[in-house]
Amino acid sequence: MSTRRDFIRTSAGVGASAALGVFPKSLHGAPHVVIRRVTPTCVASANGLGAAARAIQELADGASTIEAVVRGVNLVEEDPTDTSVGFGGLPNADGVVQLDSSLMHGPTRGAGAVGAIEGIKRPSLVALDVMRYTDHHLLVGEGAQRFAVSMGHKVEDLMTEESRRRWVEWRAQRDESDFYLTPDQTGERIGRMRAPEDFGGDPRVDSHDGYRPQGTINCDIVDSNGDISSVTTTSGMAYKVPGRVGDSPIIGAGQYCDNDVGAAGSTGRGEAVIKTCGSHTVVEMMRSGMHPTDACLEALRRIVHVTVEPRLQDAQGRPNFGVNYYAVNKKGEFGGAALFAGARFAVSVAGNSRLEDSAYLFERSQ
Ligand code: ASP
């Protein structure tokens, strides 16, 4: 609990630092934006249509922005038919479901995350507990699970008949080189990533990515006061190397929120998002005045710029994987963009929830 004295001390500290020029003026927020009343707006990945609608309803019922988005994504985490998130999410190469999640609460500047956590159906709730009940921002693996149990979360088997069937099929045709490289191959190997059909391509995940089944839910919200929160939760890349952590639990990669500016999040190949600090980049682009859609496109261009490995390129030198960004700003403007045409995102605003086409950089990859 912060006290009035803490508040005064903090305010004085910020004032003094600012006077000393410790914080560049540009970090003081979005100076050209005067917030009056904002229409509560929530954006999410395409599998988050129900989540976005629920988040907006939660706000109307009095929830804070962070509670609203977490309750929204809980729907998808609990859904056994979504094989990209929480219960029923596709497992790692050993057949173990390892989940990643992170979130940020704009008004308090709070952040929490868990990586490679096993046996916990709703990792976003554990990320929330990390934010609320620890001095840390990211807990991983066994320690994250122990912490979750200490907070009252149940350890459960997260595999469903369907996810086990798909993993068993994958195991029967797995290739030891699926995720491993030798140093001399790192920049040169021509990838032999397989098509989604090889894995029983799942239309509910971002299979337009063209390769290994992927999926995740990201959800970002702004309320009528202009307060903002974001959350991302996932079972990560299917059949990943055990212990692999994607972008979703990395603050600044899988999601980022600055209450002065807006929030953003990602789905798709996490490695590309981590390497470019993706969601942070989107928020910084919005801070400089870009519309959310343009900010998402700019962050995608950076991914293209750093994707130089032939094994990660298609015949035209474009990335051979997919990444999607979603963003909302403090005024309630929103957008979504993907590397390739055909992606959509969910939005819920003024009692209307719908899917919209994402902007994109490239026509669909062959
Ligand atoms: N971004 C997730 C990860 O890399 C997966 C996905 O969104 O498809 O773990």
Short mmCIF file of C-alpha atoms and ligand atoms in Angstrom, two decimals:
data_model
loop_
_atom_site.label_atom_id
_atom_site.label_comp_id
_atom_site.label_asym_id
_atom_site.label_seq_id
_atom_site.Cartn_x
_atom_site.Cartn_y
_atom_site.Cartn_z
CA MET A 1 0.00 0.00 0.00
CA SER A 2 1.43 3.37 -0.83
CA THR A 3 0.86 6.08 1.68
CA ARG A 4 0.23 9.74 1.20
CA ARG A 5 3.76 10.37 2.40
CA ASP A 6 5.11 7.97 -0.26
CA PHE A 7 3.12 9.81 -2.86
CA ILE A 8 4.49 13.18 -1.84
CA ARG A 9 8.01 11.80 -1.72
CA THR A 10 7.62 10.21 -5.14
CA SER A 11 6.14 13.31 -6.67
CA ALA A 12 8.90 15.45 -5.25
CA GLY A 13 11.45 12.97 -6.58
CA VAL A 14 10.06 13.07 -10.07
CA GLY A 15 9.86 16.85 -9.98
CA ALA A 16 13.46 17.14 -8.87
CA SER A 17 14.70 14.68 -11.46
CA ALA A 18 12.79 16.40 -14.19
CA ALA A 19 14.17 19.74 -13.12
CA LEU A 20 17.64 18.28 -13.33
CA GLY A 21 16.86 17.08 -16.80
CA VAL A 22 17.21 13.40 -15.90
CA PHE A 23 14.15 12.51 -17.97
CA PRO A 24 14.17 13.85 -21.48
CA LYS A 25 11.10 15.92 -22.13
CA SER A 26 9.82 13.40 -24.66
CA LEU A 27 9.41 10.78 -21.93
CA HIS A 28 6.84 12.83 -20.11
CA GLY A 29 4.08 11.35 -22.19
CA ALA A 30 2.19 12.33 -25.23
CA PRO A 31 2.30 16.11 -24.95
CA HIS A 32 -0.09 16.80 -27.81
CA VAL A 33 -2.83 14.54 -26.46
CA VAL A 34 -5.38 16.10 -24.16
CA ILE A 35 -7.54 13.30 -22.83
CA ARG A 36 -11.13 14.09 -22.08
CA ARG A 37 -13.47 11.13 -22.27
CA VAL A 38 -12.46 8.07 -24.19
CA THR A 39 -14.78 5.41 -25.57
CA PRO A 40 -13.64 2.21 -23.85
CA THR A 41 -11.89 0.19 -26.53
CA CYS A 42 -10.31 -3.25 -26.50
CA VAL A 43 -8.22 -4.87 -29.25
CA ALA A 44 -7.14 -8.49 -29.32
CA SER A 45 -5.80 -11.19 -31.58
CA ALA A 46 -8.41 -12.84 -33.82
CA ASN A 47 -9.05 -15.63 -31.31
CA GLY A 48 -9.95 -12.95 -28.76
CA LEU A 49 -13.29 -11.72 -30.06
CA GLY A 50 -15.11 -13.08 -27.00
CA ALA A 51 -12.28 -11.99 -24.75
CA ALA A 52 -12.42 -8.39 -25.98
CA ALA A 53 -16.20 -8.28 -25.53
CA ARG A 54 -15.88 -9.69 -22.04
CA ALA A 55 -13.15 -7.22 -21.12
CA ILE A 56 -15.34 -4.28 -22.14
CA GLN A 57 -18.25 -5.76 -20.17
CA GLU A 58 -15.98 -6.17 -17.13
CA LEU A 59 -15.02 -2.50 -17.36
CA ALA A 60 -18.70 -1.55 -17.47
CA ASP A 61 -19.21 -3.69 -14.35
CA GLY A 62 -16.53 -1.75 -12.52
CA ALA A 63 -13.38 -3.80 -13.09
CA SER A 64 -10.02 -2.06 -13.52
CA THR A 65 -8.38 -2.22 -16.94
CA ILE A 66 -5.99 -5.00 -15.87
CA GLU A 67 -8.76 -7.09 -14.30
CA ALA A 68 -10.84 -6.60 -17.43
CA VAL A 69 -8.22 -7.89 -19.88
CA VAL A 70 -7.18 -10.78 -17.64
CA ARG A 71 -10.78 -11.95 -17.23
CA GLY A 72 -11.13 -11.61 -20.98
CA VAL A 73 -8.17 -13.84 -21.81
CA ASN A 74 -9.14 -16.31 -19.06
CA LEU A 75 -11.97 -17.36 -21.40
CA VAL A 76 -9.46 -18.51 -23.99
CA GLU A 77 -7.03 -20.01 -21.47
CA GLU A 78 -9.85 -22.20 -20.14
CA ASP A 79 -11.09 -23.20 -23.59
CA PRO A 80 -9.83 -26.72 -24.43
CA THR A 81 -10.54 -26.20 -28.13
CA ASP A 82 -8.05 -23.34 -28.48
CA THR A 83 -4.83 -25.28 -28.94
CA SER A 84 -2.62 -22.23 -28.70
CA VAL A 85 -3.32 -21.02 -25.17
CA GLY A 86 -3.70 -22.46 -21.65
CA PHE A 87 -5.66 -25.71 -21.19
CA GLY A 88 -5.43 -27.78 -24.38
CA GLY A 89 -2.47 -25.75 -25.70
CA LEU A 90 -0.07 -27.77 -27.84
CA PRO A 91 2.88 -29.06 -25.78
CA ASN A 92 6.64 -28.89 -26.18
CA ALA A 93 8.72 -31.60 -27.85
CA ASP A 94 8.52 -33.75 -24.71
CA GLY A 95 4.72 -33.58 -24.63
CA VAL A 96 4.66 -31.14 -21.73
CA VAL A 97 2.57 -27.96 -21.93
CA GLN A 98 4.71 -24.97 -20.93
CA LEU A 99 2.89 -21.66 -20.78
CA ASP A 100 4.05 -18.04 -21.05
CA SER A 101 2.21 -14.87 -20.04
CA SER A 102 2.89 -11.24 -19.22
CA LEU A 103 0.85 -8.16 -18.44
CA MET A 104 1.15 -4.48 -17.60
CA HIS A 105 -1.16 -2.16 -15.67
CA GLY A 106 -0.79 1.38 -16.97
CA PRO A 107 -1.99 3.50 -14.03
CA THR A 108 0.36 1.87 -11.50
CA ARG A 109 3.09 1.11 -14.05
CA GLY A 110 2.90 -2.46 -12.75
CA ALA A 111 4.22 -5.49 -14.62
CA GLY A 112 4.20 -9.23 -14.04
CA ALA A 113 5.09 -12.31 -16.07
CA VAL A 114 5.64 -16.06 -15.99
CA GLY A 115 7.65 -18.14 -18.45
CA ALA A 116 7.62 -21.89 -19.15
CA ILE A 117 5.20 -22.53 -16.30
CA GLU A 118 3.69 -26.04 -16.22
CA GLY A 119 0.34 -27.32 -14.97
CA ILE A 120 -1.39 -23.99 -14.41
CA LYS A 121 -4.41 -23.42 -16.60
CA ARG A 122 -4.52 -19.62 -16.45
CA PRO A 123 -0.95 -18.28 -16.43
CA SER A 124 -2.22 -14.71 -16.84
CA LEU A 125 -3.59 -14.91 -13.29
CA VAL A 126 -0.17 -15.98 -12.03
CA ALA A 127 1.41 -13.06 -13.92
CA LEU A 128 -1.09 -10.82 -12.13
CA ASP A 129 -0.03 -12.31 -8.80
CA VAL A 130 3.64 -11.75 -9.68
CA MET A 131 2.78 -8.11 -10.28
CA ARG A 132 0.71 -7.74 -7.12
CA TYR A 133 2.54 -9.90 -4.62
CA THR A 134 6.24 -9.89 -5.51
CA ASP A 135 9.03 -7.43 -5.97
CA HIS A 136 9.83 -9.13 -9.29
CA HIS A 137 8.50 -8.96 -12.82
CA LEU A 138 9.24 -12.42 -14.23
CA LEU A 139 9.22 -15.89 -12.66
CA VAL A 140 9.98 -19.00 -14.72
CA GLY A 141 9.69 -22.77 -14.69
CA GLU A 142 9.49 -24.67 -11.44
CA GLY A 143 9.81 -21.57 -9.26
CA ALA A 144 6.90 -19.97 -11.10
CA GLN A 145 4.79 -23.06 -10.47
CA ARG A 146 5.73 -23.13 -6.78
CA PHE A 147 4.79 -19.48 -6.49
CA ALA A 148 1.48 -20.16 -8.24
CA VAL A 149 0.68 -22.98 -5.83
CA SER A 150 1.52 -20.69 -2.90
CA MET A 151 -1.05 -18.26 -4.27
CA GLY A 152 -3.74 -20.93 -4.43
CA HIS A 153 -3.54 -22.01 -8.07
CA LYS A 154 -4.19 -25.68 -8.79
CA VAL A 155 -1.71 -27.87 -10.70
CA GLU A 156 -3.57 -29.79 -13.39
CA ASP A 157 -2.92 -31.90 -16.47
CA LEU A 158 -3.27 -29.43 -19.33
CA MET A 159 -3.22 -31.97 -22.15
CA THR A 160 -6.50 -32.83 -23.84
CA GLU A 161 -7.22 -35.84 -26.02
CA GLU A 162 -6.85 -33.61 -29.06
CA SER A 163 -3.55 -31.98 -28.08
CA ARG A 164 -2.10 -35.39 -27.14
CA ARG A 165 -3.22 -36.88 -30.46
CA ARG A 166 -1.53 -34.09 -32.38
CA TRP A 167 1.64 -34.31 -30.35
CA VAL A 168 1.80 -38.10 -30.83
CA GLU A 169 1.41 -37.59 -34.59
CA TRP A 170 4.13 -34.98 -34.58
CA ARG A 171 6.44 -37.24 -32.55
CA ALA A 172 5.98 -40.05 -35.06
CA GLN A 173 7.33 -37.87 -37.87
CA ARG A 174 9.61 -35.55 -35.97
CA ASP A 175 12.94 -34.56 -37.36
CA GLU A 176 15.75 -34.09 -34.88
CA SER A 177 16.91 -31.05 -36.81
CA ASP A 178 13.56 -29.30 -36.42
CA PHE A 179 14.89 -26.69 -34.02
CA TYR A 180 18.63 -27.28 -33.89
CA LEU A 181 21.41 -25.72 -35.92
CA THR A 182 25.18 -26.04 -36.05
CA PRO A 183 27.16 -22.80 -35.83
CA ASP A 184 28.03 -22.87 -39.51
CA GLN A 185 24.37 -23.41 -40.37
CA THR A 186 23.07 -20.55 -38.32
CA GLY A 187 23.28 -18.07 -41.12
CA GLU A 188 23.24 -20.43 -44.05
CA ARG A 189 21.02 -23.39 -43.52
CA ILE A 190 18.02 -23.48 -45.79
CA GLY A 191 15.20 -24.12 -43.39
CA ARG A 192 13.11 -27.21 -43.76
CA MET A 193 10.27 -25.95 -41.63
CA ARG A 194 7.19 -27.90 -42.55
CA ALA A 195 3.81 -26.75 -43.72
CA PRO A 196 0.91 -26.51 -41.25
CA GLU A 197 -0.81 -29.47 -42.91
CA ASP A 198 2.10 -31.62 -41.76
CA PHE A 199 1.07 -30.84 -38.24
CA GLY A 200 -2.67 -31.02 -38.84
CA GLY A 201 -2.75 -27.23 -39.44
CA ASP A 202 -5.12 -25.60 -36.99
CA PRO A 203 -7.41 -22.99 -38.54
CA ARG A 204 -7.95 -21.46 -35.11
CA VAL A 205 -4.33 -20.46 -34.76
CA ASP A 206 -2.29 -18.23 -36.99
CA SER A 207 -1.68 -20.93 -39.53
CA HIS A 208 -1.40 -18.30 -42.25
CA ASP A 209 2.07 -18.07 -40.74
CA GLY A 210 2.67 -20.93 -43.07
CA TYR A 211 4.64 -23.13 -40.74
CA ARG A 212 4.54 -24.70 -37.31
CA PRO A 213 1.16 -24.18 -35.66
CA GLN A 214 1.25 -21.10 -33.51
CA GLY A 215 -1.16 -18.95 -31.65
CA THR A 216 -1.51 -16.80 -28.61
CA ILE A 217 -3.95 -14.28 -27.27
CA ASN A 218 -3.02 -10.65 -26.76
CA CYS A 219 -5.56 -8.18 -25.37
CA ASP A 220 -5.09 -4.40 -24.90
CA ILE A 221 -7.63 -1.99 -23.46
CA VAL A 222 -8.23 1.70 -22.77
CA ASP A 223 -11.04 2.83 -20.45
CA SER A 224 -13.07 6.03 -20.37
CA ASN A 225 -10.40 7.80 -18.27
CA GLY A 226 -7.70 6.94 -20.77
CA ASP A 227 -6.20 4.31 -18.46
CA ILE A 228 -4.59 1.40 -20.27
CA SER A 229 -3.59 -2.23 -19.66
CA SER A 230 -2.34 -5.17 -21.71
CA VAL A 231 -1.90 -8.92 -21.39
CA THR A 232 -0.57 -11.75 -23.54
CA THR A 233 -0.87 -15.47 -22.80
CA THR A 234 0.13 -18.54 -24.80
CA SER A 235 1.30 -22.12 -24.92
CA GLY A 236 3.94 -20.82 -27.33
CA MET A 237 5.37 -22.44 -30.41
CA ALA A 238 4.09 -26.00 -30.68
CA TYR A 239 6.62 -28.80 -30.04
CA LYS A 240 9.25 -26.28 -29.00
CA VAL A 241 12.52 -27.23 -27.32
CA PRO A 242 11.65 -27.75 -23.65
CA GLY A 243 12.45 -24.58 -21.75
CA ARG A 244 12.06 -22.37 -24.82
CA VAL A 245 10.44 -19.08 -23.86
CA GLY A 246 8.85 -16.94 -26.55
CA ASP A 247 7.99 -13.27 -26.72
CA SER A 248 4.74 -13.51 -24.77
CA PRO A 249 6.23 -13.35 -21.25
CA ILE A 250 8.86 -10.79 -22.21
CA ILE A 251 7.79 -7.30 -21.22
CA GLY A 252 8.42 -5.05 -24.19
CA ALA A 253 8.25 -7.96 -26.64
CA GLY A 254 4.92 -9.85 -26.34
CA GLN A 255 3.12 -6.86 -24.86
CA TYR A 256 3.89 -3.38 -23.59
CA CYS A 257 1.85 -0.61 -22.04
CA ASP A 258 2.64 3.00 -21.21
CA ASN A 259 -0.28 4.78 -19.60
CA ASP A 260 0.78 8.06 -21.22
CA VAL A 261 0.68 6.62 -24.71
CA GLY A 262 -1.01 3.26 -25.35
CA ALA A 263 -0.51 -0.49 -25.38
CA ALA A 264 0.51 -3.09 -27.92
CA GLY A 265 0.98 -6.83 -28.17
CA SER A 266 2.00 -9.53 -30.59
CA THR A 267 1.34 -13.03 -31.87
CA GLY A 268 3.42 -15.07 -34.26
CA ARG A 269 7.09 -16.04 -34.30
CA GLY A 270 8.29 -14.91 -30.90
CA GLU A 271 11.97 -15.00 -31.77
CA ALA A 272 11.45 -12.21 -34.32
CA VAL A 273 9.48 -10.13 -31.83
CA ILE A 274 12.04 -10.56 -29.05
CA LYS A 275 14.89 -9.56 -31.34
CA THR A 276 13.17 -6.28 -32.20
CA CYS A 277 11.61 -5.49 -28.79
CA GLY A 278 8.39 -5.53 -30.79
CA SER A 279 5.59 -4.23 -28.59
CA HIS A 280 7.82 -1.61 -27.01
CA THR A 281 8.71 -0.44 -30.49
CA VAL A 282 5.02 -0.12 -31.39
CA VAL A 283 4.34 1.97 -28.28
CA GLU A 284 7.36 4.18 -28.95
CA MET A 285 6.14 4.75 -32.51
CA MET A 286 2.74 5.80 -31.12
CA ARG A 287 4.51 8.10 -28.68
CA SER A 288 6.11 9.84 -31.61
CA GLY A 289 2.65 10.49 -33.02
CA MET A 290 1.98 7.52 -35.30
CA HIS A 291 -1.49 6.02 -35.58
CA PRO A 292 -1.59 2.51 -34.01
CA THR A 293 -1.83 0.84 -37.43
CA ASP A 294 1.21 2.69 -38.77
CA ALA A 295 3.11 1.99 -35.56
CA CYS A 296 2.42 -1.75 -35.98
CA LEU A 297 3.58 -1.63 -39.61
CA GLU A 298 6.77 0.16 -38.66
CA ALA A 299 7.60 -2.47 -36.03
CA LEU A 300 7.00 -5.17 -38.67
CA ARG A 301 9.43 -3.43 -41.04
CA ARG A 302 12.09 -3.78 -38.37
CA ILE A 303 11.49 -7.51 -38.29
CA VAL A 304 11.95 -7.68 -42.05
CA HIS A 305 15.14 -5.65 -41.69
CA VAL A 306 16.74 -8.04 -39.20
CA THR A 307 15.56 -11.27 -40.84
CA VAL A 308 18.67 -11.90 -42.89
CA GLU A 309 19.09 -15.66 -42.39
CA PRO A 310 18.21 -17.55 -45.60
CA ARG A 311 16.60 -20.30 -43.51
CA LEU A 312 14.07 -17.72 -42.34
CA GLN A 313 13.36 -16.26 -45.78
CA ASP A 314 11.10 -17.33 -48.61
CA ALA A 315 12.15 -17.38 -52.26
CA GLN A 316 11.61 -13.61 -52.48
CA GLY A 317 13.73 -12.88 -49.44
CA ARG A 318 10.73 -12.11 -47.23
CA PRO A 319 10.28 -13.64 -43.78
CA ASN A 320 8.93 -17.19 -44.08
CA PHE A 321 6.97 -16.81 -40.84
CA GLY A 322 4.17 -14.62 -39.54
CA VAL A 323 3.99 -11.89 -36.93
CA ASN A 324 0.95 -9.80 -35.98
CA TYR A 325 0.78 -6.67 -33.87
CA TYR A 326 -2.26 -5.13 -32.18
CA ALA A 327 -2.34 -1.67 -30.61
CA VAL A 328 -4.59 0.88 -28.94
CA ASN A 329 -3.65 4.41 -27.93
CA LYS A 330 -4.77 6.68 -25.14
CA LYS A 331 -7.40 8.31 -27.35
CA GLY A 332 -9.01 4.96 -28.15
CA GLU A 333 -7.62 4.77 -31.67
CA PHE A 334 -6.66 1.22 -32.53
CA GLY A 335 -5.12 -0.94 -35.23
CA GLY A 336 -3.61 -4.26 -36.16
CA ALA A 337 -1.02 -5.26 -38.74
CA ALA A 338 0.62 -8.46 -39.92
CA LEU A 339 3.57 -9.35 -42.12
CA PHE A 340 1.24 -11.06 -44.59
CA ALA A 341 -2.22 -10.29 -45.95
CA GLY A 342 -5.16 -12.28 -44.64
CA ALA A 343 -4.77 -11.73 -40.90
CA ARG A 344 -7.51 -10.26 -38.78
CA PHE A 345 -7.83 -8.85 -35.30
CA ALA A 346 -10.66 -8.43 -32.82
CA VAL A 347 -11.97 -5.12 -31.56
CA SER A 348 -14.70 -4.29 -29.08
CA VAL A 349 -15.88 -0.71 -28.89
CA ALA A 350 -19.17 0.99 -28.03
CA GLY A 351 -21.04 -2.26 -27.59
CA ASN A 352 -19.87 -3.64 -30.89
CA SER A 353 -17.39 -6.52 -31.16
CA ARG A 354 -16.08 -7.52 -34.54
CA LEU A 355 -13.11 -8.82 -36.50
CA GLU A 356 -11.28 -6.36 -38.74
CA ASP A 357 -8.71 -6.98 -41.46
CA SER A 358 -5.17 -6.30 -40.36
CA ALA A 359 -2.97 -3.99 -42.40
CA TYR A 360 0.00 -5.83 -43.89
CA LEU A 361 3.37 -5.51 -45.54
CA PHE A 362 3.24 -8.37 -48.06
CA GLU A 363 0.71 -10.31 -50.04
CA ARG A 364 0.29 -13.84 -48.74
CA SER A 365 3.38 -15.97 -49.02
CA GLN A 366 3.20 -18.84 -51.56
N1 ASP B 1 4.31 -15.64 -30.02
C1 ASP B 1 4.20 -16.99 -29.54
C2 ASP B 1 5.55 -17.53 -29.24
O1 ASP B 1 6.48 -17.32 -30.01
C3 ASP B 1 3.52 -17.93 -30.44
C4 ASP B 1 2.46 -17.38 -31.34
O2 ASP B 1 1.92 -16.33 -31.11
O3 ASP B 1 2.14 -18.02 -32.33
O4 ASP B 1 5.69 -18.25 -28.27
#
